[in-house]
Amino acid sequence: ASAQGRDTVQVAGSSTVLPYATIVAEAFGENFDFPTPVVESGGSSTGLRRFCEGVGENTTDIANASRSIRESEIETCAANGVTDIIEVRIGYDGIVFASDINGNSFEFTPSDWYLALAAELPVDGEMVANPNTNWSEVNADLPDQEIATYIPGTRHGTREVFDENVILQGCEDTGAMGAMMEMGMDEDAAEEACMEIRADGVSVDIDGDYTETLARIAANPEGIGVFGLAFYQNNTDTLQVATMGGVTPSVDTIASGEYPVSRPLFFYIKAAHLDVIPGLQEYAEFFVSDDIAGPFGPLAAYGLVSDPELAETQRVVAERVTMGDM
Amino acid sequence: MTDAAANSGPDKGAAPKRSIFAQDARTKRRNAAEARFRAYGLAAVIVGVVALILLLVSILSNGASAFRQTYISFPVTLSEDRLDPAGNRDPAEMARVTTFGYLPVIAQAFADAIEAEGLAHEVGLRSLADMISDEAPAQLRNSVLANPDLVGQTLTVEVLAGGRIDGFFKGRVTMESAERDANVTPEQLQLAQALAEAGMLETRFNWDFITAPDASGQRPEAAGLGVAILGSFYMMLVVLALALPIGVAASIYLEEFAPKNRLTDLIEVNISNLAAVPSIVFGILGLAIFINFAGLPQSAPIVGGLVLTLMTLPTIIIATRASLRAVPPSIRAAALGLGASKMQSVFHHVLPLAAPGILTGTIIGLAQALGETAPLLLIGMVAFVREYPAAPPEGLFDAASALPVQVYNWTQRSDPAFVERASGAIIVLLIFLLFMNALAIFLRRRFERRW
Amino acid sequence: MEDTKMNTMRLTERAVDNNEIKMRARGVDVFYGDTHAIKSVDVDIEDNTVTAFIGPSGCGKSTFLRCLNRMNDTIDVARVDGQITLDGEDIYDKRVDPVQLRAKVGMVFQKPNPFPKSIYDNVAYGPRIHGLAQTKAELDEIVEKSLRRAALWDEAKDRLDQPGTGLSGGQQQRLCIARAVATSPEVLLMDEPCSALDPIATAQVEELIDELRARFSVVIVTHSMQQAARVSQKTAFFHLGELVEFDETTKIFTNPEDQRTESYITGRIG
Amino acid sequence: MEDTKMNTMRLTERAVDNNEIKMRARGVDVFYGDTHAIKSVDVDIEDNTVTAFIGPSGCGKSTFLRCLNRMNDTIDVARVDGQITLDGEDIYDKRVDPVQLRAKVGMVFQKPNPFPKSIYDNVAYGPRIHGLAQTKAELDEIVEKSLRRAALWDEAKDRLDQPGTGLSGGQQQRLCIARAVATSPEVLLMDEPCSALDPIATAQVEELIDELRARFSVVIVTHSMQQAARVSQKTAFFHLGELVEFDETTKIFTNPEDQRTESYITGRIG
Amino acid sequence: MPLFWIIVLLIVLGAVGYVIGRRKAMSSAGGDSRVLHSLPGYYGANVAMLTLVPALLVLAVWLVVQPMLVGNAISHLIPERVVEEVGSRDLVLGEVRRVADGLDQAVAQGALGRDEARSLSTEVTNVRDRLAEVGVALGSDVRPEVLQAAQRYRELTASANVARAFVVLLLAALGLAYAYVKTHQEFRARNSVEHGILAILLLASTIAILTTLGIVLSMLSETFRFFDLYPWQQFFFGLEWRPSFEGGSELGLIPLLWGTLYISLIALLVSVPIGLFAAVYMAEYASKRVRSVAKPMIEILAGIPTIVYGLFALITVGPLLRDYFAEPLGLGTSSSSVMTAGIVMGIMLIPFVSSLSDDIINAVPQSLRDGSYGLGATQSETVKQVILPAALPGIVGAVLLAASRAIGETMIVVLGAGAAARLSLNPFEAMTTVTVKIVGQLTGDTDFSSPEALVAFALGLTLFVITLGLNVFALFIVRKYREQYE
Ligand SMILES: Nc1ncnc2c1ncn2[C@@H]1O[C@H](COP(=O)(O)OP(=O)(O)OP(=O)(O)O)[C@@H](O)[C@H]1O
Ligand SMILES: Nc1ncnc2c1ncn2[C@@H]1O[C@H](COP(=O)(O)OP(=O)(O)OP(=O)(O)O)[C@@H](O)[C@H]1O
Ligand SMILES: [Mg+2]
Ligand SMILES: [Mg+2]
Ligand SMILES: O=P([O-])([O-])[O-]
């Protein structure tokens, strides 16, 4: 065991939350006497795994996550002595569909995506392989352009949101779900069938990050990619965004709930560390303060959809309300 | 003399004497094969070099601009009522004014300066503030807190221009792209152009890129490599100090001293196999052993160095063993016959003769270690770190980042301004690598000899 | 024990005819970096003749020998000046392919250097690259014949597949002779081919040399005056890089012209 | 040309005293893998005596020689049975440090194997690791003396800092002799030390051997019957891995007991 | 005594040991090194070794054990109540250490007197503020128990440090004395020192074994957890790789393994010929100048971060292959493909093959080349038939290294070959490798105790076993075809 006590806040986790966490950490370091927290990336899962490794100086204080912590993870945490966890929701991440700025513009509905990407579609009481290769075949209103999509790989939390809020939604909207259940599938099987994405190369899974998706679109200007809102906002000179159900994604439309595809972002504090690691409490409070996470703060400027219930979050942090207490 | 020329005629077989100038069919074939072989060799070298040049050109063309940065200078009046409401110049009190409090001061001063210069423009105050880096308030605040007496004075500050403005002067942002870009307007660019003509704005070499710590995604213009360079340097210190001696020692034992039996076969296979273990698995190992078991701190170069050492060891061992094996046994026999001990024959004769191969293994191993990110992911070094680690040895235990990590992080950032910085970081990494290699290559040339 | 049979120097009885000149060296200089190892040497190697190079150790015999098939090309620091012809053709000419030259002018090196291959492969190496055998049987024959001629067959026949590097010093030397003979060169350069051989093996190799002479020319470097007298028709005496005397062997050993030659061949020990 | 001076076999006139036995080999067998290279050999190496090993190439002389300082340990496939003592102590005993043994029993190999270092460093290596010189001047002296004794000084003195591998074959051989002599071993094993040497150099080396005999014992492998007769007091004749005969040199060469010995030494050529 | 000074003293003792050991040996030999068993330096080194090694070993153990013992000791001082409040004993101990460190620093900076630090109490002073003055930040106010424990910690540590210095230095002195006494003309100092060195060499070679052990152990339990959650038959023989968040993932190994082998094979097909030819050219044909430039240049290829290669594959090579090969040949329209990743990875691997092979080829004795040239062989024949066989073991080592690197690579595969696990023969299709999925599943968003995340460990271990098999095979090949020169 190292003799030195740790005096830097240690944060780990989601790469989606990372940009926001670094903005906060940087400002925190500038405005407080505490050292700038160390923010690791590596994914929500890694962050939580490290977080749950136990209590003590060589474990992280905060885990960033682009999803909420799972029940099984809480159990693992508890088994390792991490019992008091404070869950902090910092806002929402909008998920947008964008294509090359010089190409066609798109106005999508979830149904379009379902029809374009489903592995199999129900036709006359039978599941047949998806025959669609052109957007105009999916929906006559869409431009005559080959379907080529870059969607997050199955390791990304974004994929889960995409599957549920877009594909499954589309499946229901087109009535395909109903058709499947009529074919004798139970609800689970039907949902699963809805969310199965075609594997014939029309849709490409991206295991990397949005910069990879952007590079793929640069390599194939007919492609349509899935991005985070913040990423899109920083690249409006090369990307154009598609509407979903007639709503243009923006901080406002997502905050109001009009735009359907978004997910909440969190960080988790190890309560046991609060009084021990210098600056931890201050960092957490600073993160959720109006100056930072409010609708006019730097996080919103960067693309975070500010949480309308920020005040409640601030209370949770200030009063250290752990998950069990809620 | 002989009738050689006559004999070199077409009558094969009959006349044994053939001119050595004229090649027979078989020799022609063999020489053609020789020429082909040689051409393949040359082609292979050229492929390697061309690939390198291609990659270097793309890195350089993308990254050279990272070493230049755009600065704006203008006078700022540090008004007491904004920056020291208590009026007692107590730094503790003044620290209450956060960077958010400094922002309007700077924005206003910038607007005033432009007006004083007499430049006409249609940019609102908020957009004016956007032209200046978010780093500026922090810069100003730090200098004010360091010297509270500045309050009340007017001083000329030089601040970083925002990323898009900077990009405009590097050709990355154009008027056309600004039309479509939500983050910058053509008016801002025109104003920037005017400022440059008025001498308030200049683009010049940027030491901060090499010395400053990383910055958040909002401030690409301020992001630097200071912490990463230190982190990589520390890690390489650890790797070099451990991997080279341990690797060479292990190879010597296995190749020269170990009894040749099943066990040593097992060790040999095992070491080759370690080379095939994906680097992230070494991260898993490092996390389990060095952090969770030995209790070393996270994100620390010591842990990174240890993990990379374990990862580099197989490379060095394989290279070293191969070159030890290549030393002819007669050299060993000569030394032993003179009454040298085995140890002496190895250290005096065999090792120097194997040195070129050892150094090659070290170069390749270190190059790999220097550019590796995956194992660092699990031990917390793929991180945003702004505090410089202290000098070694304590500094080895402080949090730090690393050059490849910085590249990895920056390529993931959404602001396109980070693309040039990632390439710039790669340039620094390669320079770092060249420095490390230069010594090894020099040594290798000294040791190379044929017998 | 003063057995005369063993100690009599036996000069070859064959008359020395005027043979054609196979190789002609004129004004050959060799430098190793700054050292002048061979100084303006003129030598004629005749066809169907054994030429012996004698001289004290380090006088440049090997160096000069290596000029004759351009083996010096492979030494970085070595530089050769002057002219050497083979059948009237300058072997240092640009158009000459040293590979073809070396196929015609074979070489046995002073230090035995078998390849780390089986004995068979060592001998078969030359015939293979020169395509001297059409079939495996032919190759086997060449190998056997060469090993027999080099007096190694009896010792090697049961271990043809074992590495040549596992042989004794003298066996390695004979292996290298067999290897060189197997390629049937027109001129064979042999650098002390019997230095590690016992008298019987030496006799066999000398017989081989005599046999080869019928068809080719042979150049042999030797320290044994007796051997030179026994096998050669012409002898060249080198001293400190210079060619002191070059004449018919009988002449050199009975009536040398140069003082240095005389003192060398009459040197205290023979 | 039938110069008798050169061809007379000169037997050493010194009386062969009964010296102490320095090394004693009993029932030594050596196997290379399955090959039985040395078959139950008994030999006594006396102090202040030169012992010659003769025999046809490949008969096991080098192999047996290498047993005497345990150089066979370094060959993986080699296995040695039997007993060899040095001053009464079993050299294959577990407690024996082969390093110390080899410092006492020096060796000159059949193939010259200079280190790829300067000539000076080649010779100075042994004295350095054995601490034979206190000062640089002493070391210089040892180097010079050794090179002189090996008859290489004149040729090497101006190029002491040049690599030993750039020497001629015979020069390398003498370098290796100088290197072995420099460590002042008690027993010196020389495997064909004069094979690449001209008569004069050979004479000088033989003189050296004689000089060494005054203090140590020397074992020499040679193919030259004359040389064996000239320098040795005892001669061992090997044949096909067996020790056929071992006796005083005069006896072997004048009145051999075994038929094989006789036919070898009276072999067609001497 | 601070650690630094102990080490300095040890070094001094070692140096003294060296000098006096050497001197005694010399004087026992009457000043004549010739009668010594070993060189005088060995006697010195032997004394230095016996002085330093045991002392340093004990010091190392001490450094590990002392904090544990002291921690144990003070942990009794901390009431259960405090532990409960804070959450874990570990954390309280950390806090205690931080306070103790802070006090140390304060004393060192003169902000606190020694006695003051010892008698400080929470009632009188605000410890947090005091420490903040000297730059030690604490997370919260200091509990009285913690302060007491910290003070006790300082006392214990102080006395333990005294003991440490005493024991270590005593040991060093004993070692020195023992070795010094044994130093004598007859003493086999070289053997003793060489035994020491051999022990070090042996120790170094066990590190590789320990690493393997560590790797296996650190993955084993998670692998078992995975197989608890997921049937092994489906993992090993499954032909589908389709993880999903909703459960019901299919995690078949085969497509990943296929991708790994396919991509590695192509990478080797690119890098081995090019690397070998380059090595041969540099070692046999190129002039010294060309070689001294080309070799280091090609080595830089190994140092370029893989992300650069990845982007090169994605942006340049991929579209190129698609437009000029895949589409014209009707083999698909994917720009990320096995081919793309394989070729680009092959380029990266060139130096692995070329540099090491070049060194080994260079080490083949010149006499073998001479032998071959003397028989009239061309240079290429010599290379192919004499030099390469002689250099084979080293070259196989180099190729194995390249293959290993190919199997372990992620970035190039992610960007060049895509992320889709697929079983296909078409080299212009996107595929992926085991390593990519290890990284992906380990750093992804899935629940870390779900099979989707745990599968990373199973994949790692499986890959480990498979490469072990390949290596055994390679060793077998080398043994069979090895040609030992001289
Ligand atoms: N390393 C080895 N592996 C296998 N066999 C060997 C090895 N060394 C020698 N031999 C065999 O052992 C026998 C004796 O060899 P040795 O070298 O002792 O002969 P020698 O008497 O020295 O011959 P020469 O006069 O030719 O040097 C020979 O048949 C030889 O082929
Ligand atoms: N590679 C080399 N580099 C430098 N000098 C060399 C080289 N090879 C030979 N020499 C020198 O050139 C001279 C002639 O050498 P050469 O090998 O021709 O002698 P030699 O007559 O064959 O002697 P020996 O009978 O001892 O083999 C010697 O002085 C030798 O030291
Ligand atoms: Mg010679
Ligand atoms: Mg021998
Ligand atoms: O890194 P993520 O967990 O947000 O994908």
PDB file of N, CA, C and O in Angstrom, chain B residues 54 58 87 113 134 142 145 162 165 188 230 326 331 339 341 362 404 415 433:
ATOM      1  N   LEU B  54       4.622   8.274 -46.984  1.00  0.00           N
ATOM      2  CA  LEU B  54       3.202   8.588 -47.115  1.00  0.00           C
ATOM      3  C   LEU B  54       2.595   8.941 -45.768  1.00  0.00           C
ATOM      4  O   LEU B  54       1.923   9.967 -45.609  1.00  0.00           O
ATOM      5  N   SER B  58       1.316  12.594 -44.456  1.00  0.00           N
ATOM      6  CA  SER B  58      -0.061  12.887 -44.027  1.00  0.00           C
ATOM      7  C   SER B  58      -0.064  13.392 -42.592  1.00  0.00           C
ATOM      8  O   SER B  58      -0.819  14.308 -42.257  1.00  0.00           O
ATOM      9  N   GLY B  87     -12.462  44.930  -2.031  1.00  0.00           N
ATOM     10  CA  GLY B  87     -11.537  46.051  -2.110  1.00  0.00           C
ATOM     11  C   GLY B  87     -10.339  45.944  -1.205  1.00  0.00           C
ATOM     12  O   GLY B  87      -9.663  46.937  -0.969  1.00  0.00           O
ATOM     13  N   ALA B 113     -11.528  47.714 -27.253  1.00  0.00           N
ATOM     14  CA  ALA B 113     -10.282  47.821 -28.015  1.00  0.00           C
ATOM     15  C   ALA B 113     -10.569  47.914 -29.501  1.00  0.00           C
ATOM     16  O   ALA B 113      -9.940  48.689 -30.229  1.00  0.00           O
ATOM     17  N   ASP B 134     -11.858  30.335 -24.307  1.00  0.00           N
ATOM     18  CA  ASP B 134     -12.378  30.229 -22.946  1.00  0.00           C
ATOM     19  C   ASP B 134     -11.247  30.195 -21.929  1.00  0.00           C
ATOM     20  O   ASP B 134     -11.482  30.303 -20.732  1.00  0.00           O
ATOM     21  N   ASN B 142      -5.638  34.062 -13.013  1.00  0.00           N
ATOM     22  CA  ASN B 142      -4.426  33.579 -12.364  1.00  0.00           C
ATOM     23  C   ASN B 142      -3.415  34.701 -12.174  1.00  0.00           C
ATOM     24  O   ASN B 142      -2.805  34.821 -11.112  1.00  0.00           O
ATOM     25  N   LEU B 145      -4.655  36.969  -9.372  1.00  0.00           N
ATOM     26  CA  LEU B 145      -4.533  36.396  -8.032  1.00  0.00           C
ATOM     27  C   LEU B 145      -3.075  36.322  -7.616  1.00  0.00           C
ATOM     28  O   LEU B 145      -2.733  36.461  -6.444  1.00  0.00           O
ATOM     29  N   GLY B 162     -10.120  32.072 -30.345  1.00  0.00           N
ATOM     30  CA  GLY B 162     -10.925  30.852 -30.325  1.00  0.00           C
ATOM     31  C   GLY B 162     -10.506  29.908 -31.439  1.00  0.00           C
ATOM     32  O   GLY B 162      -9.850  30.296 -32.416  1.00  0.00           O
ATOM     33  N   ILE B 165     -11.437  30.819 -35.082  1.00  0.00           N
ATOM     34  CA  ILE B 165     -10.681  31.967 -35.592  1.00  0.00           C
ATOM     35  C   ILE B 165      -9.281  31.521 -35.960  1.00  0.00           C
ATOM     36  O   ILE B 165      -8.745  31.816 -37.033  1.00  0.00           O
ATOM     37  N   GLN B 188     -17.487  37.359 -38.029  1.00  0.00           N
ATOM     38  CA  GLN B 188     -16.392  37.189 -37.059  1.00  0.00           C
ATOM     39  C   GLN B 188     -15.067  37.036 -37.800  1.00  0.00           C
ATOM     40  O   GLN B 188     -14.058  37.608 -37.418  1.00  0.00           O
ATOM     41  N   LEU B 230       5.482  14.396 -20.219  1.00  0.00           N
ATOM     42  CA  LEU B 230       6.093  13.966 -18.963  1.00  0.00           C
ATOM     43  C   LEU B 230       5.705  12.526 -18.645  1.00  0.00           C
ATOM     44  O   LEU B 230       6.548  11.704 -18.283  1.00  0.00           O
ATOM     45  N   ALA B 326      22.701 -16.492 -32.675  1.00  0.00           N
ATOM     46  CA  ALA B 326      23.389 -16.302 -33.945  1.00  0.00           C
ATOM     47  C   ALA B 326      24.899 -16.144 -33.780  1.00  0.00           C
ATOM     48  O   ALA B 326      25.632 -16.157 -34.752  1.00  0.00           O
ATOM     49  N   ILE B 331      33.330 -18.741 -31.037  1.00  0.00           N
ATOM     50  CA  ILE B 331      33.718 -17.612 -30.192  1.00  0.00           C
ATOM     51  C   ILE B 331      33.644 -18.021 -28.722  1.00  0.00           C
ATOM     52  O   ILE B 331      34.545 -17.735 -27.926  1.00  0.00           O
ATOM     53  N   GLY B 339      40.186 -20.319 -20.381  1.00  0.00           N
ATOM     54  CA  GLY B 339      39.935 -20.298 -18.953  1.00  0.00           C
ATOM     55  C   GLY B 339      38.975 -19.215 -18.523  1.00  0.00           C
ATOM     56  O   GLY B 339      38.927 -18.860 -17.352  1.00  0.00           O
ATOM     57  N   SER B 341      35.293 -18.008 -17.578  1.00  0.00           N
ATOM     58  CA  SER B 341      34.102 -18.696 -17.123  1.00  0.00           C
ATOM     59  C   SER B 341      33.013 -18.467 -18.164  1.00  0.00           C
ATOM     60  O   SER B 341      33.104 -17.580 -19.001  1.00  0.00           O
ATOM     61  N   THR B 362      15.024  -3.814 -28.627  1.00  0.00           N
ATOM     62  CA  THR B 362      14.681  -2.730 -27.708  1.00  0.00           C
ATOM     63  C   THR B 362      13.994  -1.591 -28.450  1.00  0.00           C
ATOM     64  O   THR B 362      12.994  -1.042 -27.976  1.00  0.00           O
ATOM     65  N   PRO B 404       0.338   8.707 -26.605  1.00  0.00           N
ATOM     66  CA  PRO B 404      -0.664   8.019 -27.424  1.00  0.00           C
ATOM     67  C   PRO B 404      -2.067   8.211 -26.874  1.00  0.00           C
ATOM     68  O   PRO B 404      -3.034   8.241 -27.628  1.00  0.00           O
ATOM     69  N   ASP B 415     -14.733  18.639 -31.731  1.00  0.00           N
ATOM     70  CA  ASP B 415     -14.299  19.842 -32.428  1.00  0.00           C
ATOM     71  C   ASP B 415     -13.218  19.485 -33.442  1.00  0.00           C
ATOM     72  O   ASP B 415     -12.203  18.909 -33.082  1.00  0.00           O
ATOM     73  N   LEU B 433      10.283   9.355 -30.247  1.00  0.00           N
ATOM     74  CA  LEU B 433      10.756   8.037 -30.666  1.00  0.00           C
ATOM     75  C   LEU B 433      12.116   8.145 -31.342  1.00  0.00           C
ATOM     76  O   LEU B 433      13.021   7.350 -31.096  1.00  0.00           O
TER      77      LEU B 433
END
